[in-house]
């Protein structure tokens, strides 16, 4: 963690909170982390044995600047906390783990963003970076959208302003006390004027106000994605050697599994993945929750028995259990309701509230 913190300080400013400590909470903790000053709360789901979830710790560290020093004024500009933090997180992953991991990190985030927009519906106000919450509980609109859509907007700005100058602007932003979206825009326009930076198209309406995802979103080198699409095709056809798959970083495995969904996955496919690659025995919830979702969608027995109930009883992090319950509510509602009734007393109330609504539709 010392290396992570030093790298963040180099990009931003010296750490101001004196010490940095983390505590791993019980499994019921519904988030990956929570950035309380001086004492970050972390989910036990991050401890998977290969340090592949280290980016969550980096994310919470960055909140010491964007979130705890500069804080969004209200939940309708929550992207200022999370989008800025995710943008810097992605940069730090590149500096610490290399450019390939940075690209993968962005791709996985984009996949999560697409799923969240699909879950709400592309025209829903909760897919905007300025959601109209009105009198609703802000927890109801919680998703990766302010994180990943906010991050992509900042990457769009950086691509026009330049990396060096944009770093100066980010340092300016995190030095503020509190901000809303309009104040962010005012600071940005003033920064561009004072630095004689011209020709920047803010695209404010498309990115900050409108719901859904603008067409000019994340662009990735096609050669990079083609490599992983080929791996996913080989995995689908049972041509990928076990040792080659095992040699992949956990983030690579997750991205390959996401691309696998472009194929028509059936029970025979999953039988091969279970017997040849032992994917239903993974101790990494990032991998296992993907496999369970594929299995529930096509009624694969291993995804509907003990492995499913054990996974949902041993995890309370909403990133993992909510998507599984969502597909259960659509494909196996009786089974999902039965498992939820057994597990709900061990979940956080926020998770319980969100899952209950899935079975009420």
CSV table of C-alpha atoms in Angstrom, one decimal:
chain,number,residue,atom,x,y,z
A,1,UNK,CA,0.0,0.0,0.0
A,2,UNK,CA,2.9,2.4,0.6
A,3,UNK,CA,3.9,2.1,-3.1
A,4,UNK,CA,0.3,2.8,-4.1
A,5,UNK,CA,0.0,5.9,-1.9
A,6,UNK,CA,3.4,7.3,-3.1
A,7,UNK,CA,2.3,6.9,-6.7
A,8,UNK,CA,-0.9,8.7,-6.1
A,9,UNK,CA,0.9,11.5,-4.3
A,10,UNK,CA,3.2,12.0,-7.3
A,11,UNK,CA,0.2,12.4,-9.5
A,12,UNK,CA,-1.9,14.6,-7.1
A,13,UNK,CA,-0.5,16.3,-4.0
A,14,UNK,CA,0.9,15.1,-0.6
A,15,UNK,CA,-1.4,13.0,1.5
A,16,UNK,CA,-3.0,15.3,4.1
A,17,UNK,CA,-4.7,12.8,6.5
A,18,UNK,CA,-1.6,11.8,8.6
A,19,UNK,CA,-2.0,8.1,8.4
A,20,UNK,CA,-3.7,5.5,6.2
A,21,UNK,CA,-5.2,2.4,7.7
A,22,UNK,CA,-7.6,-0.3,6.4
A,23,UNK,CA,-9.9,-2.7,8.2
A,24,UNK,CA,-11.4,-5.7,6.5
A,25,UNK,CA,-15.1,-6.0,7.6
A,26,UNK,CA,-17.4,-9.0,7.8
A,27,UNK,CA,-18.8,-10.5,4.6
A,28,UNK,CA,-22.1,-8.5,5.0
A,29,UNK,CA,-20.3,-5.3,4.0
A,30,UNK,CA,-22.1,-4.4,0.8
A,31,UNK,CA,-19.4,-2.5,-1.0
A,32,UNK,CA,-15.8,-3.1,-2.2
A,33,UNK,CA,-14.6,-0.3,0.1
A,34,UNK,CA,-15.7,2.8,1.9
A,35,UNK,CA,-13.2,5.7,2.2
A,36,UNK,CA,-13.6,6.9,5.8
A,37,UNK,CA,-10.8,9.4,6.5
A,38,UNK,CA,-7.8,7.5,8.1
A,39,UNK,CA,-9.7,4.2,8.2
A,40,UNK,CA,-10.8,2.6,4.9
A,41,UNK,CA,-13.4,-0.2,5.2
A,42,UNK,CA,-12.8,-3.1,2.8
A,43,UNK,CA,-14.8,-6.1,1.8
A,44,UNK,CA,-13.3,-9.6,2.5
A,45,UNK,CA,-14.1,-10.4,-1.1
A,46,UNK,CA,-10.9,-8.5,-2.1
A,47,UNK,CA,-8.7,-11.2,-0.5
A,48,UNK,CA,-8.5,-13.8,-3.3
A,49,UNK,CA,-4.8,-14.9,-3.0
A,50,UNK,CA,-3.2,-13.2,-6.0
A,51,UNK,CA,-3.6,-9.4,-5.1
A,52,UNK,CA,-5.7,-9.0,-8.3
A,53,UNK,CA,-8.2,-6.8,-6.4
A,54,UNK,CA,-5.6,-4.3,-5.4
A,55,UNK,CA,-7.2,-1.6,-7.6
A,56,UNK,CA,-10.0,-1.3,-5.0
A,57,UNK,CA,-7.5,-0.3,-2.4
A,58,UNK,CA,-6.0,2.2,-4.8
A,59,UNK,CA,-9.5,3.6,-5.5
A,60,UNK,CA,-10.2,4.1,-1.8
A,61,UNK,CA,-6.9,5.7,-1.3
A,62,UNK,CA,-7.6,8.2,-4.1
A,63,UNK,CA,-10.8,9.1,-2.3
A,64,UNK,CA,-8.6,10.8,0.3
A,65,UNK,CA,-8.4,13.6,-2.3
A,66,UNK,CA,-11.5,13.2,-4.4
A,67,UNK,CA,-14.3,12.5,-1.9
A,68,UNK,CA,-12.8,13.4,1.4
A,69,UNK,CA,-10.9,16.6,0.6
A,70,UNK,CA,-13.1,17.7,-2.3
A,71,UNK,CA,-16.7,16.4,-1.8
A,72,UNK,CA,-19.7,16.4,-4.1
A,73,UNK,CA,-22.4,18.7,-2.8
A,74,UNK,CA,-25.2,16.3,-3.3
A,75,UNK,CA,-26.1,12.8,-4.7
A,76,UNK,CA,-27.1,14.3,-8.1
A,77,UNK,CA,-23.4,15.2,-8.7
A,78,UNK,CA,-22.0,12.0,-7.2
A,79,UNK,CA,-19.9,11.5,-10.3
A,80,UNK,CA,-17.6,14.2,-9.0
A,81,UNK,CA,-16.6,11.8,-6.2
A,82,UNK,CA,-16.6,8.6,-8.1
A,83,UNK,CA,-15.8,9.5,-11.7
A,84,UNK,CA,-12.8,11.5,-10.8
A,85,UNK,CA,-11.6,8.8,-8.4
A,86,UNK,CA,-12.1,6.1,-11.1
A,87,UNK,CA,-10.3,8.2,-13.7
A,88,UNK,CA,-7.2,8.6,-11.4
A,89,UNK,CA,-7.5,4.9,-10.4
A,90,UNK,CA,-7.2,3.9,-14.0
A,91,UNK,CA,-4.1,6.0,-14.4
A,92,UNK,CA,-2.5,4.6,-11.2
A,93,UNK,CA,-3.1,1.0,-12.4
A,94,UNK,CA,-1.1,1.9,-15.5
A,95,UNK,CA,1.7,3.4,-13.5
A,96,UNK,CA,1.9,0.6,-11.0
A,97,UNK,CA,1.0,-2.5,-13.1
A,98,UNK,CA,1.6,-1.4,-16.7
A,99,UNK,CA,-0.4,-0.1,-19.7
A,100,UNK,CA,-2.0,-3.5,-20.6
A,101,UNK,CA,-3.5,-3.8,-17.1
A,102,UNK,CA,-4.7,-0.2,-17.4
A,103,UNK,CA,-6.4,-1.0,-20.7
A,104,UNK,CA,-8.0,-4.1,-19.3
A,105,UNK,CA,-9.2,-2.2,-16.3
A,106,UNK,CA,-10.9,0.3,-18.6
A,107,UNK,CA,-12.5,-2.4,-20.7
A,108,UNK,CA,-13.9,-4.3,-17.6
A,109,UNK,CA,-15.2,-1.0,-16.3
A,110,UNK,CA,-16.9,-0.3,-19.7
A,111,UNK,CA,-18.5,-3.7,-19.7
A,112,UNK,CA,-19.9,-3.0,-16.2
A,113,UNK,CA,-21.2,0.4,-17.4
A,114,UNK,CA,-23.0,-1.2,-20.4
A,115,UNK,CA,-24.7,-3.7,-18.1
A,116,UNK,CA,-25.8,-1.0,-15.7
A,117,UNK,CA,-27.3,1.1,-18.4
A,118,UNK,CA,-29.1,-1.9,-19.8
A,119,UNK,CA,-30.5,-2.8,-16.3
A,120,UNK,CA,-32.0,0.7,-15.9
A,121,UNK,CA,-32.8,1.3,-19.5
A,122,UNK,CA,-30.9,3.8,-21.6
A,123,UNK,CA,-33.5,6.6,-21.2
A,124,UNK,CA,-33.8,6.2,-17.4
A,125,UNK,CA,-32.6,9.3,-15.4
A,126,UNK,CA,-30.4,7.1,-13.3
A,127,UNK,CA,-28.1,6.6,-16.3
A,128,UNK,CA,-27.4,10.3,-16.4
A,129,UNK,CA,-24.5,11.9,-14.5
A,130,UNK,CA,-27.1,14.4,-13.3
A,131,UNK,CA,-29.9,12.0,-12.2
A,132,UNK,CA,-33.2,13.3,-11.0
A,133,UNK,CA,-33.4,11.7,-7.6
A,134,UNK,CA,-36.2,13.9,-6.2
A,135,UNK,CA,-37.5,12.3,-3.1
A,136,UNK,CA,-36.2,8.8,-3.9
A,137,UNK,CA,-33.6,7.1,-1.7
A,138,UNK,CA,-30.2,7.7,-3.3
A,139,UNK,CA,-29.3,4.1,-2.7
A,140,UNK,CA,-31.9,3.1,-5.3
A,141,UNK,CA,-29.9,4.8,-8.1
A,142,UNK,CA,-26.5,3.5,-6.9
A,143,UNK,CA,-24.6,1.8,-9.7
A,144,UNK,CA,-21.2,1.9,-11.6
A,145,UNK,CA,-22.6,4.7,-13.9
A,146,UNK,CA,-21.2,7.7,-12.0
A,147,UNK,CA,-17.9,5.8,-11.7
A,148,UNK,CA,-17.4,4.6,-15.2
A,149,UNK,CA,-19.4,7.2,-17.3
A,150,UNK,CA,-17.8,9.9,-15.2
A,151,UNK,CA,-14.3,8.4,-15.8
A,152,UNK,CA,-14.9,8.2,-19.6
A,153,UNK,CA,-16.0,11.8,-19.7
A,154,UNK,CA,-12.8,12.9,-18.0
A,155,UNK,CA,-10.8,10.8,-20.5
A,156,UNK,CA,-12.6,12.6,-23.3
A,157,UNK,CA,-11.6,15.9,-21.8
A,158,UNK,CA,-8.0,14.8,-21.3
A,159,UNK,CA,-7.8,13.6,-24.9
A,160,UNK,CA,-8.5,17.2,-26.0
A,161,UNK,CA,-6.6,19.1,-23.3
A,162,UNK,CA,-3.5,17.0,-23.1
A,163,UNK,CA,-2.2,14.8,-20.2
A,164,UNK,CA,0.1,17.3,-18.6
A,165,UNK,CA,-2.3,20.2,-18.5
A,166,UNK,CA,-5.2,17.9,-17.5
A,167,UNK,CA,-3.2,16.7,-14.5
A,168,UNK,CA,-2.9,20.3,-13.4
A,169,UNK,CA,-6.7,20.7,-13.7
A,170,UNK,CA,-7.3,17.5,-11.7
A,171,UNK,CA,-5.0,18.8,-8.9
A,172,UNK,CA,-7.0,22.1,-9.0
A,173,UNK,CA,-10.3,20.1,-8.7
A,174,UNK,CA,-9.2,17.9,-5.8
A,175,UNK,CA,-8.0,21.0,-3.9
A,176,UNK,CA,-11.5,22.4,-3.7
A,177,UNK,CA,-13.7,21.9,-0.6
A,178,UNK,CA,-17.0,21.0,-2.2
A,179,UNK,CA,-18.3,21.1,-5.8
A,180,UNK,CA,-21.4,20.6,-7.8
A,181,UNK,CA,-21.5,19.9,-11.6
A,182,UNK,CA,-22.0,23.5,-12.6
A,183,UNK,CA,-19.1,24.7,-10.4
A,184,UNK,CA,-16.9,22.0,-12.0
A,185,UNK,CA,-17.8,23.4,-15.5
A,186,UNK,CA,-17.1,26.9,-14.4
A,187,UNK,CA,-13.7,25.9,-13.0
A,188,UNK,CA,-12.9,24.0,-16.2
A,189,UNK,CA,-13.9,27.0,-18.5
A,190,UNK,CA,-11.7,29.3,-16.4
A,191,UNK,CA,-8.8,26.9,-16.5
A,192,UNK,CA,-9.0,26.6,-20.3
A,193,UNK,CA,-9.2,30.4,-20.6
A,194,UNK,CA,-6.3,31.1,-18.2
A,195,UNK,CA,-4.1,28.5,-19.9
A,196,UNK,CA,-5.1,29.7,-23.5
A,197,UNK,CA,-6.4,26.2,-24.3
A,198,UNK,CA,-8.7,26.5,-27.3
A,199,UNK,CA,-10.9,24.1,-29.3
A,200,UNK,CA,-12.1,21.9,-26.4
A,201,UNK,CA,-15.6,20.6,-27.0
A,202,UNK,CA,-17.1,20.0,-23.5
A,203,UNK,CA,-20.1,18.0,-24.9
A,204,UNK,CA,-21.7,18.8,-21.6
A,205,UNK,CA,-25.3,18.0,-22.6
A,206,UNK,CA,-24.4,14.6,-24.0
A,207,UNK,CA,-22.2,13.4,-21.2
A,208,UNK,CA,-23.5,15.2,-18.0
A,209,UNK,CA,-27.2,15.9,-18.6
A,210,UNK,CA,-28.5,13.3,-21.0
A,211,UNK,CA,-29.2,9.7,-20.0
A,212,UNK,CA,-27.5,6.7,-21.6
A,213,UNK,CA,-24.0,6.6,-23.1
A,214,UNK,CA,-22.9,9.0,-25.9
A,215,UNK,CA,-21.7,7.4,-29.2
A,216,UNK,CA,-18.2,8.8,-28.8
A,217,UNK,CA,-17.4,6.7,-25.7
A,218,UNK,CA,-14.4,4.6,-24.9
A,219,UNK,CA,-12.2,3.6,-27.8
A,220,UNK,CA,-9.7,0.8,-27.5
A,221,UNK,CA,-7.0,-0.5,-29.8
A,222,UNK,CA,-8.8,-3.2,-31.9
A,223,UNK,CA,-5.6,-5.4,-31.9
A,224,UNK,CA,-5.7,-5.4,-28.1
A,225,UNK,CA,-9.3,-6.6,-28.0
A,226,UNK,CA,-8.8,-9.1,-30.8
A,227,UNK,CA,-6.2,-11.0,-28.8
A,228,UNK,CA,-8.7,-11.6,-26.0
A,229,UNK,CA,-11.6,-12.3,-28.4
A,230,UNK,CA,-9.4,-15.1,-29.9
A,231,UNK,CA,-8.8,-16.5,-26.4
A,232,UNK,CA,-12.5,-16.4,-25.7
A,233,UNK,CA,-13.2,-18.2,-29.0
A,234,UNK,CA,-10.7,-20.8,-28.1
A,235,UNK,CA,-12.2,-21.2,-24.6
A,236,UNK,CA,-15.6,-21.6,-26.1
A,237,UNK,CA,-14.4,-24.3,-28.5
A,238,UNK,CA,-12.4,-26.0,-25.7
A,239,UNK,CA,-9.2,-25.3,-27.6
A,240,UNK,CA,-7.4,-23.2,-25.0
A,241,UNK,CA,-4.8,-25.1,-23.0
A,242,UNK,CA,-5.4,-25.2,-19.3
A,243,UNK,CA,-2.0,-24.0,-18.5
A,244,UNK,CA,-2.4,-21.1,-20.9
A,245,UNK,CA,-5.7,-20.1,-19.3
A,246,UNK,CA,-4.2,-20.4,-15.8
A,247,UNK,CA,-1.3,-18.2,-16.8
A,248,UNK,CA,-3.6,-15.3,-17.4
A,249,UNK,CA,-4.0,-12.5,-14.8
A,250,UNK,CA,-7.4,-12.6,-13.1
A,251,UNK,CA,-8.4,-9.4,-14.9
A,252,UNK,CA,-7.6,-11.1,-18.2
A,253,UNK,CA,-9.7,-14.1,-17.2
A,254,UNK,CA,-12.6,-11.9,-16.4
A,255,UNK,CA,-12.4,-10.0,-19.7
A,256,UNK,CA,-12.2,-13.3,-21.6
A,257,UNK,CA,-15.2,-14.6,-19.7
A,258,UNK,CA,-17.1,-11.4,-20.6
A,259,UNK,CA,-16.3,-11.8,-24.3
A,260,UNK,CA,-17.4,-15.5,-24.0
A,261,UNK,CA,-20.9,-14.1,-23.6
A,262,UNK,CA,-20.8,-13.1,-27.3
A,263,UNK,CA,-21.3,-16.8,-28.1
A,264,UNK,CA,-24.4,-18.9,-27.6
A,265,UNK,CA,-23.5,-20.5,-24.2
A,266,UNK,CA,-25.3,-23.8,-23.5
A,267,UNK,CA,-25.0,-26.5,-20.9
A,268,UNK,CA,-22.3,-28.4,-23.0
A,269,UNK,CA,-20.2,-25.3,-23.0
A,270,UNK,CA,-20.4,-24.9,-19.3
A,271,UNK,CA,-19.7,-28.6,-18.7
A,272,UNK,CA,-16.4,-28.2,-20.6
A,273,UNK,CA,-15.6,-25.0,-18.6
A,274,UNK,CA,-16.3,-26.9,-15.4
A,275,UNK,CA,-14.5,-30.1,-16.2
A,276,UNK,CA,-11.5,-28.7,-18.1
A,277,UNK,CA,-10.9,-25.3,-16.5
A,278,UNK,CA,-12.5,-25.8,-13.0
A,279,UNK,CA,-14.1,-22.4,-13.3
A,280,UNK,CA,-17.0,-23.3,-11.0
A,281,UNK,CA,-14.4,-23.9,-8.3
A,282,UNK,CA,-12.8,-20.5,-8.4
A,283,UNK,CA,-12.2,-18.7,-5.1
A,284,UNK,CA,-12.3,-15.4,-6.9
A,285,UNK,CA,-15.9,-14.0,-6.8
A,286,UNK,CA,-15.2,-11.9,-9.9
A,287,UNK,CA,-14.8,-15.1,-11.9
A,288,UNK,CA,-17.4,-17.3,-10.0
A,289,UNK,CA,-20.3,-14.8,-10.2
A,290,UNK,CA,-19.8,-14.6,-14.0
A,291,UNK,CA,-19.9,-18.4,-14.3
A,292,UNK,CA,-23.0,-18.6,-12.1
A,293,UNK,CA,-24.8,-16.1,-14.2
A,294,UNK,CA,-24.1,-18.0,-17.4
A,295,UNK,CA,-25.2,-21.2,-15.7
A,296,UNK,CA,-28.5,-19.8,-14.4
A,297,UNK,CA,-29.3,-18.4,-17.8
A,298,UNK,CA,-29.2,-21.8,-19.4
A,299,UNK,CA,-30.2,-23.9,-16.5
A,300,UNK,CA,-26.9,-25.6,-15.9
A,301,UNK,CA,-27.2,-27.9,-12.8
A,302,UNK,CA,-23.9,-26.9,-11.1
A,303,UNK,CA,-25.1,-23.3,-11.2
A,304,UNK,CA,-28.4,-24.1,-9.5
A,305,UNK,CA,-27.2,-26.3,-6.6
A,306,UNK,CA,-24.8,-26.0,-3.7
A,307,UNK,CA,-22.3,-23.8,-5.5
A,308,UNK,CA,-24.9,-21.2,-5.9
A,309,UNK,CA,-26.3,-21.3,-2.4
A,310,UNK,CA,-22.8,-21.3,-0.9
A,311,UNK,CA,-21.7,-18.3,-3.1
A,312,UNK,CA,-24.8,-16.3,-2.0
A,313,UNK,CA,-24.4,-17.2,1.6
A,314,UNK,CA,-20.7,-16.4,1.8
A,315,UNK,CA,-20.8,-13.1,-0.1
A,316,UNK,CA,-22.6,-9.9,0.8
A,317,UNK,CA,-20.9,-7.5,-1.7
A,318,UNK,CA,-23.6,-6.1,-4.0
A,319,UNK,CA,-21.3,-6.1,-7.0
A,320,UNK,CA,-21.4,-9.9,-6.9
A,321,UNK,CA,-24.7,-10.9,-5.4
A,322,UNK,CA,-27.0,-8.4,-7.1
A,323,UNK,CA,-26.3,-9.5,-10.7
A,324,UNK,CA,-26.8,-13.2,-9.6
A,325,UNK,CA,-30.1,-12.5,-7.9
A,326,UNK,CA,-31.2,-10.4,-10.9
A,327,UNK,CA,-30.8,-13.3,-13.3
A,328,UNK,CA,-32.4,-15.6,-10.7
A,329,UNK,CA,-35.4,-13.3,-10.5
A,330,UNK,CA,-35.8,-13.6,-14.3
A,331,UNK,CA,-34.9,-17.3,-14.8
A,332,UNK,CA,-35.4,-19.1,-11.5
A,333,UNK,CA,-37.5,-16.8,-9.3
A,334,UNK,CA,-38.7,-19.5,-6.9
A,335,UNK,CA,-35.1,-20.8,-6.3
A,336,UNK,CA,-33.8,-17.2,-6.0
A,337,UNK,CA,-36.5,-16.2,-3.5
A,338,UNK,CA,-35.8,-19.4,-1.4
A,339,UNK,CA,-32.1,-18.7,-1.2
A,340,UNK,CA,-32.7,-15.0,-0.5
A,341,UNK,CA,-35.0,-15.8,2.4
A,342,UNK,CA,-32.3,-18.0,3.9
A,343,UNK,CA,-29.5,-15.5,3.4
A,344,UNK,CA,-31.1,-12.1,3.8
A,345,UNK,CA,-30.5,-11.8,7.6
A,346,UNK,CA,-26.8,-11.9,6.9
A,347,UNK,CA,-26.9,-9.1,4.2
A,348,UNK,CA,-26.7,-5.4,4.7
A,349,UNK,CA,-30.0,-3.6,4.7
A,350,UNK,CA,-29.1,-1.7,1.5
A,351,UNK,CA,-28.5,-5.0,-0.3
A,352,UNK,CA,-31.7,-6.5,1.1
A,353,UNK,CA,-33.7,-3.5,-0.2
A,354,UNK,CA,-32.3,-3.7,-3.7
A,355,UNK,CA,-32.7,-7.5,-4.0
A,356,UNK,CA,-36.3,-7.5,-2.6
A,357,UNK,CA,-37.3,-5.2,-5.4
A,358,UNK,CA,-36.0,-7.6,-8.0
A,359,UNK,CA,-38.5,-10.3,-6.9
A,360,UNK,CA,-41.4,-7.8,-6.6
A,361,UNK,CA,-41.4,-7.0,-10.3
